[in-house]
Short mmCIF file of C-alpha atoms in Angstrom, two decimals:
data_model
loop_
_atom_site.label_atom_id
_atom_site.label_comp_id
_atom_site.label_asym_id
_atom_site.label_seq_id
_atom_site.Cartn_x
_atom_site.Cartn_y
_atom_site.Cartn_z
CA UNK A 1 -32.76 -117.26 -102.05
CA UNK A 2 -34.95 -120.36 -102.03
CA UNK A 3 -34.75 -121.29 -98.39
CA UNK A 4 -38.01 -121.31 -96.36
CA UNK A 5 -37.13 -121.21 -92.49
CA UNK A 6 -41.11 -122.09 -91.24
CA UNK A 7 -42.04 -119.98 -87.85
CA UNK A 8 -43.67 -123.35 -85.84
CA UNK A 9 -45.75 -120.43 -83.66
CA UNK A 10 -47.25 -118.93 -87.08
CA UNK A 11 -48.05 -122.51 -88.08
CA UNK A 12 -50.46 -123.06 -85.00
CA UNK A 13 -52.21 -119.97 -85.41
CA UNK A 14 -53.24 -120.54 -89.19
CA UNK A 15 -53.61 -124.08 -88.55
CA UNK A 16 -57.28 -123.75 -89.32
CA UNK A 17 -59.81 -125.89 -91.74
CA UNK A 18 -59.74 -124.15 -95.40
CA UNK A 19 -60.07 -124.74 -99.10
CA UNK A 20 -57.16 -126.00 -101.15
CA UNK A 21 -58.92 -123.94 -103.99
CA UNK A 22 -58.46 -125.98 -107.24
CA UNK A 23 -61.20 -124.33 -108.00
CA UNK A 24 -62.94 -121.78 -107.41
CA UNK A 25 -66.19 -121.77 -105.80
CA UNK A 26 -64.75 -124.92 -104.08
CA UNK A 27 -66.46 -127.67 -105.37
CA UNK A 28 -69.02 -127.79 -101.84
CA UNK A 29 -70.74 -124.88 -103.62
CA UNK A 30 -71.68 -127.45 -106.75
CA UNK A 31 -75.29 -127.90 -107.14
CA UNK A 32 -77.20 -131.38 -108.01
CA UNK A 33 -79.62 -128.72 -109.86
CA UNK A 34 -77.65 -128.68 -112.95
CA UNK A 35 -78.99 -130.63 -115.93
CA UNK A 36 -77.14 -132.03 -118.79
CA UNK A 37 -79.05 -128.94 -121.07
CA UNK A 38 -77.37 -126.49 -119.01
CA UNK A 39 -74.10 -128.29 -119.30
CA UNK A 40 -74.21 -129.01 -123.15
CA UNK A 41 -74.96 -125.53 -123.48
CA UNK A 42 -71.72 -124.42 -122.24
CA UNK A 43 -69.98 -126.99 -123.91
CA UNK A 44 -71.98 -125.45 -127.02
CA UNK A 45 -70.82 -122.10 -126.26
CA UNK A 46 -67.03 -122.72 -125.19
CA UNK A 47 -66.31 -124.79 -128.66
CA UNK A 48 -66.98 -121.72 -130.60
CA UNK A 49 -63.62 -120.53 -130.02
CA UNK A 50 -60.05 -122.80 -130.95
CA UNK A 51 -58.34 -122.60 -127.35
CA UNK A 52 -56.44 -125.07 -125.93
CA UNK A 53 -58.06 -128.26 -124.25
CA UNK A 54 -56.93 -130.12 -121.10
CA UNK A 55 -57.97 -133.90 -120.75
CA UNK A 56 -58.14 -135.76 -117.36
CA UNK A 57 -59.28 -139.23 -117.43
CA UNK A 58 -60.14 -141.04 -114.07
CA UNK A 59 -59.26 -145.22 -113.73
CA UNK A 60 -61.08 -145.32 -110.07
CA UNK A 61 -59.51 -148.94 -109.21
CA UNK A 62 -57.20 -149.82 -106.80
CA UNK A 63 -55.97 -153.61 -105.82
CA UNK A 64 -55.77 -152.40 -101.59
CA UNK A 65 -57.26 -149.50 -99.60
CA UNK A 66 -54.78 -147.07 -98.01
CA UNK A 67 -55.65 -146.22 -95.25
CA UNK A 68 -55.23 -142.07 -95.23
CA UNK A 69 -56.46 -142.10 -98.62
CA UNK A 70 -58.75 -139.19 -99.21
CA UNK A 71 -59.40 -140.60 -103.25
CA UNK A 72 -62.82 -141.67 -105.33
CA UNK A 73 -61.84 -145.00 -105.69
CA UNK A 74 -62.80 -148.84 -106.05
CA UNK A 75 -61.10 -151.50 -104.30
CA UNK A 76 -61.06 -154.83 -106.31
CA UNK A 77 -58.65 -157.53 -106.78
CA UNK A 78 -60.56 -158.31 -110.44
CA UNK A 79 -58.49 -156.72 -113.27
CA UNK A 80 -61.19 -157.86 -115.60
CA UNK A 81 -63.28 -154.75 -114.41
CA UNK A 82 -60.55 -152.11 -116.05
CA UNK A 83 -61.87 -153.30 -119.48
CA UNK A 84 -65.32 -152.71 -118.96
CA UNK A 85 -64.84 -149.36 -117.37
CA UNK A 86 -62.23 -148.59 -120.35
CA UNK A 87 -65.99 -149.55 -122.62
CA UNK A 88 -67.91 -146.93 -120.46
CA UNK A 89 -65.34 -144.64 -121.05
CA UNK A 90 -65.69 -145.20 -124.71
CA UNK A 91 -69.19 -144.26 -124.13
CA UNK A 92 -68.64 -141.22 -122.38
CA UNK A 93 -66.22 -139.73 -124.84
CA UNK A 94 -68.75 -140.43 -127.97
CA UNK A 95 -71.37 -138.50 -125.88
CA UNK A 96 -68.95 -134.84 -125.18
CA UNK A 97 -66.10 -135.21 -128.05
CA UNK A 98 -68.74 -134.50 -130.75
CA UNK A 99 -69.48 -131.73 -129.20
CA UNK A 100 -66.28 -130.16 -129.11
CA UNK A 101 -64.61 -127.95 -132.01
CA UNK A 102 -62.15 -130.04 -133.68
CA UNK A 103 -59.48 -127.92 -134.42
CA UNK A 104 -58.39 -127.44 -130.39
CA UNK A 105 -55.38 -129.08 -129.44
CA UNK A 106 -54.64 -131.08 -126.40
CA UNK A 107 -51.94 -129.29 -124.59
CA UNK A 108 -52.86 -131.47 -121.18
CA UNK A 109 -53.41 -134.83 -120.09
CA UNK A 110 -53.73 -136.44 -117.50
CA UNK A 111 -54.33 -139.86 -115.70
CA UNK A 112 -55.47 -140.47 -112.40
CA UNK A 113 -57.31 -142.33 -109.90
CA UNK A 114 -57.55 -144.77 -107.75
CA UNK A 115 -54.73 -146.03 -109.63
CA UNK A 116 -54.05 -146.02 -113.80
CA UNK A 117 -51.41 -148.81 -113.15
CA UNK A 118 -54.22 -151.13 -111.95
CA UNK A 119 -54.86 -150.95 -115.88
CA UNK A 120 -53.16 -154.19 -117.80
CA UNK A 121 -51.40 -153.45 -120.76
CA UNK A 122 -54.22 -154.32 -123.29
CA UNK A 123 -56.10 -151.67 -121.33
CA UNK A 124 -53.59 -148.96 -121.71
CA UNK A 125 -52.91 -149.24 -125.45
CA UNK A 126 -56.84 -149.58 -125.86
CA UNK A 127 -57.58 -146.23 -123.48
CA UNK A 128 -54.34 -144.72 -125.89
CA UNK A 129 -56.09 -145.37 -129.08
CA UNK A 130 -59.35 -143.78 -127.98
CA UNK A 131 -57.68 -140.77 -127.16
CA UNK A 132 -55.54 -140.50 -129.77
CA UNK A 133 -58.63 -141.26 -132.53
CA UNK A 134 -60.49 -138.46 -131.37
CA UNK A 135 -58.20 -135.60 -130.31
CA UNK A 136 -55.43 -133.65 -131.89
CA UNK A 137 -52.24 -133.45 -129.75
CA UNK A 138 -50.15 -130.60 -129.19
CA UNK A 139 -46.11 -131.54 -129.89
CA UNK A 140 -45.59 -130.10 -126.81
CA UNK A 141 -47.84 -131.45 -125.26
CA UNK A 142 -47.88 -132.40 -121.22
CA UNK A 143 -48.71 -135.66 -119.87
CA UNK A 144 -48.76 -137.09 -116.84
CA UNK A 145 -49.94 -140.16 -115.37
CA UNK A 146 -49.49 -141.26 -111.34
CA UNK A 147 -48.29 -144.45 -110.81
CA UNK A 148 -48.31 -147.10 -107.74
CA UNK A 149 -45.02 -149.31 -108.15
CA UNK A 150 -47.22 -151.64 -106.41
CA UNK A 151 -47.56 -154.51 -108.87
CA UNK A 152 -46.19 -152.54 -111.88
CA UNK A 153 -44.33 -154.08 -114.36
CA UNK A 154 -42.16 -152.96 -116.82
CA UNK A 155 -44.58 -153.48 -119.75
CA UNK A 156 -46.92 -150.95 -118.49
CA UNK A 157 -44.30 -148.17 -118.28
CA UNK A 158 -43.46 -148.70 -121.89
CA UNK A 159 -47.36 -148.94 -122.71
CA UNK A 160 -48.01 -145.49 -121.27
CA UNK A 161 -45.03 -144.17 -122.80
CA UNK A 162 -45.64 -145.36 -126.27
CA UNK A 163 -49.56 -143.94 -125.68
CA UNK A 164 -47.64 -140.01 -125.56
CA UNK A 165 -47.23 -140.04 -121.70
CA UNK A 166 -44.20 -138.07 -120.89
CA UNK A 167 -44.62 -136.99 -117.31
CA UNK A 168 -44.63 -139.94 -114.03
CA UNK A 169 -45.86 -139.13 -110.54
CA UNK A 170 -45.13 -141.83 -107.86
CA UNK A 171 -46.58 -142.35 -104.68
CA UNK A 172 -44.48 -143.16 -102.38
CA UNK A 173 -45.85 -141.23 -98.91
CA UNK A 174 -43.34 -142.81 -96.97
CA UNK A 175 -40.44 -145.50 -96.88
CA UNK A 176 -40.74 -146.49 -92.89
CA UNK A 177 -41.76 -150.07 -92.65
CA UNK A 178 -43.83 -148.95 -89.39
CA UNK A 179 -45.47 -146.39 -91.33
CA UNK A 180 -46.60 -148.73 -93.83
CA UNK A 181 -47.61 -151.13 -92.01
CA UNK A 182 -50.00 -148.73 -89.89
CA UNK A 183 -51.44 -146.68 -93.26
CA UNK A 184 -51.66 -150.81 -95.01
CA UNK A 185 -49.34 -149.85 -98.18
CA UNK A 186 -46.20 -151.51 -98.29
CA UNK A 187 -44.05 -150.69 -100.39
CA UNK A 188 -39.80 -151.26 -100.31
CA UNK A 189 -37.79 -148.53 -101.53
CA UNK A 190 -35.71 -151.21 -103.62
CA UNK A 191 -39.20 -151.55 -105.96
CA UNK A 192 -39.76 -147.84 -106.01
CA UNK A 193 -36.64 -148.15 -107.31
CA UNK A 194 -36.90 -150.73 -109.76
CA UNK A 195 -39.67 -148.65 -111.32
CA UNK A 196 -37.86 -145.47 -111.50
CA UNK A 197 -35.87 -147.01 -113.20
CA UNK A 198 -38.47 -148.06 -116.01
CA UNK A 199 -39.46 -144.69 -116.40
CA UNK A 200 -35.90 -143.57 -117.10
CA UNK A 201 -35.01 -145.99 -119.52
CA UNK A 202 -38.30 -145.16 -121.89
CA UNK A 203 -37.09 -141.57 -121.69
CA UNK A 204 -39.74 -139.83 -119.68
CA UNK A 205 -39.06 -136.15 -119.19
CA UNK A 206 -40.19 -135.40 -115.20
CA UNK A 207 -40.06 -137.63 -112.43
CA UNK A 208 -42.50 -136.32 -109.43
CA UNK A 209 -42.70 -138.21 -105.75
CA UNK A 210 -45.37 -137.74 -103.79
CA UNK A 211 -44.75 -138.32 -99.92
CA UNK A 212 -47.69 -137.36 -97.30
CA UNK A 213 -46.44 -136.10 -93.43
CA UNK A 214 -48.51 -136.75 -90.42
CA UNK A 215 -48.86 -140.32 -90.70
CA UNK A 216 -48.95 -142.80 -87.82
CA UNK A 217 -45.63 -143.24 -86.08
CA UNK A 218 -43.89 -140.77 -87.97
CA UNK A 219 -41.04 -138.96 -86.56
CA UNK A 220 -38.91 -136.07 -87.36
CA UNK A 221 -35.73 -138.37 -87.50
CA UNK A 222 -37.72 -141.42 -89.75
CA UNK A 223 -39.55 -138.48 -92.26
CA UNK A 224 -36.02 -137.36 -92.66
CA UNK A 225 -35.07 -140.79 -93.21
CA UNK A 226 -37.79 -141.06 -95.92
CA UNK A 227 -36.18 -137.46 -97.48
CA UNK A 228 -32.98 -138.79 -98.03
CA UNK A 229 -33.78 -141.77 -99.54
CA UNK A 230 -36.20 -140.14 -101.95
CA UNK A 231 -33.16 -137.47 -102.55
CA UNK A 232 -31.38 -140.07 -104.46
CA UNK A 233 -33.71 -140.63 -107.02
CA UNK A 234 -33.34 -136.91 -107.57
CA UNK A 235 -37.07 -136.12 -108.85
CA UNK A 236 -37.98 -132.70 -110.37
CA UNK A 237 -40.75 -132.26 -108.70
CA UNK A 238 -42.26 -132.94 -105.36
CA UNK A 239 -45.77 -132.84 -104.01
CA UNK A 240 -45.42 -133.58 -99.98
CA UNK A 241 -49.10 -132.91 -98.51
CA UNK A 242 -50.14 -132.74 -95.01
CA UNK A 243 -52.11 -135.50 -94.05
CA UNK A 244 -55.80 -134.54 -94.12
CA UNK A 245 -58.17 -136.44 -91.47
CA UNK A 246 -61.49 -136.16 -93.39
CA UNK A 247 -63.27 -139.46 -91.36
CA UNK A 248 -66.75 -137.81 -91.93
CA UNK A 249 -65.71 -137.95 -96.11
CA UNK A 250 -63.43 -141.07 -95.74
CA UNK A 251 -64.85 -143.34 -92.88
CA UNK A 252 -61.76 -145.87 -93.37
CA UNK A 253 -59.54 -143.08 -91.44
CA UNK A 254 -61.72 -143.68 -88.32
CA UNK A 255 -58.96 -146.71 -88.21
CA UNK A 256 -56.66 -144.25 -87.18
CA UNK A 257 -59.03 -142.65 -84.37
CA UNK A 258 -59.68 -146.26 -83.28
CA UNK A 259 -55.82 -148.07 -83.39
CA UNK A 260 -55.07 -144.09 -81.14
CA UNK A 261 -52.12 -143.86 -83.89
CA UNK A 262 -52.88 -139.99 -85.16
CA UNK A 263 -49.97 -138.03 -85.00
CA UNK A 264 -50.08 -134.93 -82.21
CA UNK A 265 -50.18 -131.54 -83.81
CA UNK A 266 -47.23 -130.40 -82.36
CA UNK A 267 -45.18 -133.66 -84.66
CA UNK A 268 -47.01 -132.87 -87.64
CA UNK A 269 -45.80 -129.16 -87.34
CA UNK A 270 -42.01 -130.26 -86.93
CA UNK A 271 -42.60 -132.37 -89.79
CA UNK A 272 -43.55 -129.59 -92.23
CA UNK A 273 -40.58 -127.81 -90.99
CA UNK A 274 -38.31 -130.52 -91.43
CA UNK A 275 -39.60 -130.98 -95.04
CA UNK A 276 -39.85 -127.16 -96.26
CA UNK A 277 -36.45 -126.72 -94.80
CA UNK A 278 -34.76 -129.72 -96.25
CA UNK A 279 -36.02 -129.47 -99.99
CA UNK A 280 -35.59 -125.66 -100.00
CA UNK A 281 -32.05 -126.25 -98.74
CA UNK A 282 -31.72 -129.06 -101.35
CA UNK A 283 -32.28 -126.80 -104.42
CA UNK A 284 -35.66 -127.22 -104.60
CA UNK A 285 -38.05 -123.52 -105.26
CA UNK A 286 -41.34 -123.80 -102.68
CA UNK A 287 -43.97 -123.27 -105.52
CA UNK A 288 -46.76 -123.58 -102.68
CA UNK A 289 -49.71 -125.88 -101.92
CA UNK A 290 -47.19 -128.53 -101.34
CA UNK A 291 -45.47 -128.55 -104.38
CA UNK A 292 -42.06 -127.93 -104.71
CA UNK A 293 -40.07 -128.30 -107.72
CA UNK A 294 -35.73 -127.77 -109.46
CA UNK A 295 -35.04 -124.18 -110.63
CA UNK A 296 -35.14 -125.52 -114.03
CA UNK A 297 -38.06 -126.99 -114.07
CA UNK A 298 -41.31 -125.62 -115.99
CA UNK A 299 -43.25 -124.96 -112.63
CA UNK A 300 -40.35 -122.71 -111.54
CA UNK A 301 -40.13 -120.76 -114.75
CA UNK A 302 -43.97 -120.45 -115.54
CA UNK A 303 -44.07 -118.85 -111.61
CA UNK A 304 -41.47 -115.92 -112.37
CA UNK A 305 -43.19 -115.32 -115.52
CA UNK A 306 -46.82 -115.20 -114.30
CA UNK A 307 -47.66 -118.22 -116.74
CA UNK A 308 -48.60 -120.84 -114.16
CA UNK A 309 -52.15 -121.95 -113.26
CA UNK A 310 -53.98 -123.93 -110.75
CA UNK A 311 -56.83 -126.13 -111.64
CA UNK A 312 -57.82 -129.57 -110.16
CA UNK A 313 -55.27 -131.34 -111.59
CA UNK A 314 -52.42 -129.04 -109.24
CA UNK A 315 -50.34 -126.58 -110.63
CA UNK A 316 -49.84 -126.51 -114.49
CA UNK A 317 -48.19 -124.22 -116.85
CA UNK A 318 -51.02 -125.05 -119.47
CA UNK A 319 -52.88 -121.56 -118.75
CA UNK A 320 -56.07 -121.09 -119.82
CA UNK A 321 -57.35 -124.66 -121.22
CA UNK A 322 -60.02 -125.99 -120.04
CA UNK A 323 -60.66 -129.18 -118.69
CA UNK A 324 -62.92 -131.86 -119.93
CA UNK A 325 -62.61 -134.82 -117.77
CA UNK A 326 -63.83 -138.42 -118.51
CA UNK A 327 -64.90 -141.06 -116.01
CA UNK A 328 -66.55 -141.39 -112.68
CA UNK A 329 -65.95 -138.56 -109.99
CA UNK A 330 -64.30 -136.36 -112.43
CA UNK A 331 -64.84 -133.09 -112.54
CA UNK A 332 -64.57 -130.40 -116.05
CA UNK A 333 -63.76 -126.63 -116.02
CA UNK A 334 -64.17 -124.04 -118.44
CA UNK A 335 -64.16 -120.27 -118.15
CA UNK A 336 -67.47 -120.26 -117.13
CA UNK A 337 -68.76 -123.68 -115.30
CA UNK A 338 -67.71 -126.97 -113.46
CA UNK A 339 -69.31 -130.07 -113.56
CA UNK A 340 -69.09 -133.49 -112.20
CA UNK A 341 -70.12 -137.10 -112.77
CA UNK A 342 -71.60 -139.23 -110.76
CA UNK A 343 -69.18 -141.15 -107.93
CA UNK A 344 -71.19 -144.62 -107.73
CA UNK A 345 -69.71 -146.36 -110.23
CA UNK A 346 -73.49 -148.23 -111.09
CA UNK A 347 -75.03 -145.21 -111.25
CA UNK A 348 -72.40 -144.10 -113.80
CA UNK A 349 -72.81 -147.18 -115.73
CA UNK A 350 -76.50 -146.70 -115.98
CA UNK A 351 -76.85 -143.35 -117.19
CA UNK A 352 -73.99 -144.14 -120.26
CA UNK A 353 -76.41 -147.42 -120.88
CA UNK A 354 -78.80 -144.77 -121.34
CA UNK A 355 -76.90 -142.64 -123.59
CA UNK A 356 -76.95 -139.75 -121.05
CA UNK A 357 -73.80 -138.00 -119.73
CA UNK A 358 -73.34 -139.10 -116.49
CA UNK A 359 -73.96 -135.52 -114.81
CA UNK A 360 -74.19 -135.54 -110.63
CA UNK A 361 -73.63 -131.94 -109.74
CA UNK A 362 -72.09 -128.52 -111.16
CA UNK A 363 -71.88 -124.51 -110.92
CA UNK A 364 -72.46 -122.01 -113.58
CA UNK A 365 -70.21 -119.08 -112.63
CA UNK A 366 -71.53 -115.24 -112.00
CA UNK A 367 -69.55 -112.60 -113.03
CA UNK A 368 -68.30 -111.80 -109.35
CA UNK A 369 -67.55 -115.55 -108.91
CA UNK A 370 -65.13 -115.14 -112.34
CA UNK A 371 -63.92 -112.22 -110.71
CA UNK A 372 -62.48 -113.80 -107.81
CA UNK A 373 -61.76 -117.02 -108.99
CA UNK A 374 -59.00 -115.22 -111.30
CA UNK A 375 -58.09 -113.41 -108.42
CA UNK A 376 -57.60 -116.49 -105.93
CA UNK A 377 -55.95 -118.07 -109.28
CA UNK A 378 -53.23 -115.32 -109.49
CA UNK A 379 -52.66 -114.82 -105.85
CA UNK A 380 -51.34 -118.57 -105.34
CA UNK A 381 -49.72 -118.80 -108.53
CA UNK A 382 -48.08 -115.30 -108.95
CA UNK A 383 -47.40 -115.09 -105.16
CA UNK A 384 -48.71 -111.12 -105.41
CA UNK A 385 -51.46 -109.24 -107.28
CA UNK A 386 -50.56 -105.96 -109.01
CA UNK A 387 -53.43 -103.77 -108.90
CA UNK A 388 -53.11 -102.35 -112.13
CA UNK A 389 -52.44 -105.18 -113.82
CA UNK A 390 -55.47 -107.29 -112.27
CA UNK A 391 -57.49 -103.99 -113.07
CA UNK A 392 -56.78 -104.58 -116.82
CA UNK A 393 -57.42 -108.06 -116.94
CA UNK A 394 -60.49 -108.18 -114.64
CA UNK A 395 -62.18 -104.67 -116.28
CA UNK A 396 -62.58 -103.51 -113.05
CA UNK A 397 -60.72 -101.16 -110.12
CA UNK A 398 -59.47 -103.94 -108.23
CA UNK A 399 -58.79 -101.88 -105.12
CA UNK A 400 -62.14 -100.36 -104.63
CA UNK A 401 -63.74 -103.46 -105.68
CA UNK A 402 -61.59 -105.67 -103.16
CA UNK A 403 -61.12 -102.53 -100.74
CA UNK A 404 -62.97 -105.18 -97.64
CA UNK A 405 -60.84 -107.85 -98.59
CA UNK A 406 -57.14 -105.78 -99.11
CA UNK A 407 -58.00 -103.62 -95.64
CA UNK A 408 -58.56 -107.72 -94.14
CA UNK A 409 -54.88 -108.87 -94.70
CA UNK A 410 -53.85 -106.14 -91.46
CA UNK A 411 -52.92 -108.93 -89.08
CA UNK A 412 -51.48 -110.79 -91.86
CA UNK A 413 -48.72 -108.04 -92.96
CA UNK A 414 -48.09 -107.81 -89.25
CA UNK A 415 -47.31 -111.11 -89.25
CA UNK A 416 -45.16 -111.04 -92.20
CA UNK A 417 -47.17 -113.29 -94.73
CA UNK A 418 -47.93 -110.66 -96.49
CA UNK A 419 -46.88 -107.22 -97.54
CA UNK A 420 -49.14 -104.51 -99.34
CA UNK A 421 -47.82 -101.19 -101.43
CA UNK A 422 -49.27 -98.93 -103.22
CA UNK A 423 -48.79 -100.96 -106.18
CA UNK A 424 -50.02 -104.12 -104.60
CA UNK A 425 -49.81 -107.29 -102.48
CA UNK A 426 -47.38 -109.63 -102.27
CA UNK A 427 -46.28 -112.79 -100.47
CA UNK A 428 -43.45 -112.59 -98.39
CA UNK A 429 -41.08 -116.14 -98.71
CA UNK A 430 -42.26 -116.90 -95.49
CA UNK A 431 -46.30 -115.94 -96.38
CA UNK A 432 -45.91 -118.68 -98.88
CA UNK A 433 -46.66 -121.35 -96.58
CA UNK A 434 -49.85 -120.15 -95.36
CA UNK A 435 -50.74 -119.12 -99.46
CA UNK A 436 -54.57 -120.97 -98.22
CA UNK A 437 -55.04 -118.38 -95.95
CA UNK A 438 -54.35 -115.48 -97.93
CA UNK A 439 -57.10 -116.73 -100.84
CA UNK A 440 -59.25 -117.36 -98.28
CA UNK A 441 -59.73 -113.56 -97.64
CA UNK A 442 -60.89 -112.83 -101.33
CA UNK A 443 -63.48 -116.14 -100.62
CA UNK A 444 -66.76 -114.50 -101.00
CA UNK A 445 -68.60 -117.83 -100.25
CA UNK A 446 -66.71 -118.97 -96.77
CA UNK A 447 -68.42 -116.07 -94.05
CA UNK A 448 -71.98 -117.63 -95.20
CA UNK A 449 -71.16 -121.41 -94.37
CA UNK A 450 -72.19 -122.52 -90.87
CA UNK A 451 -70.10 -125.52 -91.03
CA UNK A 452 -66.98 -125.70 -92.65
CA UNK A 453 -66.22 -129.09 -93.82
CA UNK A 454 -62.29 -128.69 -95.40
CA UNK A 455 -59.25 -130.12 -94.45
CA UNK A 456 -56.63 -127.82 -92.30
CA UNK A 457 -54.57 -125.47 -93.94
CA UNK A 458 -51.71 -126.73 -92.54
#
């Protein structure tokens, strides 16, 4: 039974600020004490085995701002600049791919932003070959790019498919004309459409939507609107996220605060039930953080069998790759660190020029934080930890080592979210909704912070 009925009351009492963990410690915990030695030592030491790589490139450049947007990005009307970042990028990939062991396969890859379709179609084929010349693809392999229909044309679709991309994920937030007026993205469903179509024709294998609730002027009866509409495309995935009012990260949402448009809570709430309801009663499995996705879909299958992972780029059933990630803001993950480079896109340029990696700010994992970030991992993507079986993996007793954190989820059982055996935990259909506040119990770092500077749970 995939139908979620959400408890509004339960809603308002979690509603609380919290980490969306794709990663984990979150990435406030990253130091600006790491140095590129430190880094290319890890890099060093995870290329001595053959595992699996994961690839995330970032094109930062958008033509508009959105308004809600919470992204690292660039807004520029001048195309010209995609080709010169595309040569930076060049520069960062001669720096790291050296450095990795070349018999890995990419079994990941993604494209993101800003926006990848600000990229003309000389740009894609050239960012394609420089991929393709240094890495080794998986046949299998997953990729995924997100794409504003804004502007697109039908070249670019075919450019990104002929480059390997298999995978599209729209944006699409919502099809009101009120709404998009307010959030400054317009965007008619007849050229959402149009691209959809695009991406059909050159035979890509998912379609995912992304639509964002809590948005000025929304309403239960125009979200639902939006629902139906999207419906008809019939994507196999989507990612609907609660709008998250960051103005102190993102000062262009202070628009909102200023124009008095911000939904109340008590709107935003119906709006997550009317979503969660209608996709779960539309054959679509609640996966969690947002994501929901068809029964035959990878995500759905990789969940029942305890394949699926979490990592920065949102759920994936490419367990246990690691990520290197290539251009500004993005952040790389292996088993034991996370780095990032630098967000000023000068300051990025400068440090390439220099023939220096591009290095801002990272975190070299203890053994505790390994222990939990598994943990946290398996929890959201498993729904449930077996204690035995997390014993095995982690070398450790998981219940006396977690005994604080297992005897903490009392007044979560009685609420139903959760329900502990003998054998373990696990999430009740209804405790997947509040899956945030569940991890957050195994979060060693979050009773030391004064200040917690995250986005609500809910």
């Amino acid at each position: 039974m995939n139908e979620i009925t959400v408890d509004i009351d339960l809603v308002k009492k979690y509603n609380i600020p919290g980490p969306r963990y794709t990663s984990y410690p979150p990435a406030v915990h990253f130091s600006n004490s790491i140095k590129w030695e430190d880094i290319k030592q890890e890099i060093e030491r995870n290329n001595g085995q053959e595992g699996d790589l994961s690839l995330y490139f970032h094109i930062p450049f958008c033509y508009s701002l959105c308004w809600f947007c919470g992204c690292t990005s660039i807004i520029t009307p001048n195309v010209k600049q995609s080709s010169t970042y595309i040569n930076y990028l060049e520069k960062e990939l001669d720096i790291v791919a050296p450095l990795l062991n070349p018999k890995r396969k990419v079994v990941q890859l993604h494209l993101g932003g800003g926006s990848p379709t600000f990229m003309p179609v000389g740009d894609i084929e050239r960012l394609g070959e420089l991929i393709h010349k240094r890495f080794t693809f998986s046949d299998d392999i997953e990729a995924g790019v997100e794409m504003d229909p804004r502007r697109m044309i039908r070249e670019q679709v075919k450019a990104f498919r002929n480059i390997g991309f298999n995978r599209a994920s729209l944006g699409v937030q919502d099809f009101n004309p009120k709404v998009q007026k307010a959030v400054h993205r317009i965007q008619p469903k007849e050229m959402t459409s149009e691209v959809i179509g695009w991406i059909r024709e050159f035979g890509f294998q998912s379609l995912n939507i992304d639509l964002i609730y809590g948005l000025p002027f929304q309403t239960p009866d125009s979200f639902e609107k939006t629902i139906d509409d999207v419906l008809e495309f019939k994507p196999d995935r989507f990612a609907v996220f609660s709008y998250a009012h960051v103005p102190w990260i993102k000062p262009s949402q202070k628009i909102f605060e200023y124009k008095q448009n911000l939904l109340s809570p008590e709107t935003k709430f119906q709006l997550l039930k009317l979503v969660t309801e209608k996709l779960t009663r539309s054959g679509y499995v609640y996966i969690g953080m947002d994501h929901f996705a068809l029964e035959t879909d990878e995500l759905v299958k990789a969940q029942r069998t305890r394949t699926l992972q979490r990592n920065f780029q949102g759920f994936s059933t490419r367990a246990g790759a690691d990520i290197y990630a290539f251009g500004m803001s993005s952040i790389s993950q292996t088993d034991s660190a996370y780095w990032q480079n630098h967000k000023d896109l000068k300051t990025y340029y400068s440090m390439l020029d220099n023939g220096v990696l591009p290095l801002v700010r990272g975190f070299i994992l203890s053994d505790d934080d390994k222990i939990r970030r598994i943990t946290i991992m398996r929890l959201m993507c498993d729904l449930g930890l077996n204690y035995s079986q997390m014993s095995q993996i982690l070398r450790i007793d998981f219940e006396k080592y977690f005994e604080k954190e297992i005897d903490s989820l009392a007044d979560l059982e009685e609420d139903n979210l959760v329900k502990r055996t003998d054998e373990g935990i696990e999430i009740t259909h209804l405790g997947r909704l509040f899956i945030r506040i569940v991890a957050m119990r195994f979060d060693a770092y979050l009773p030391k912070m004064k200040e917690r500077k995250f986005s609500r749970t809910i």
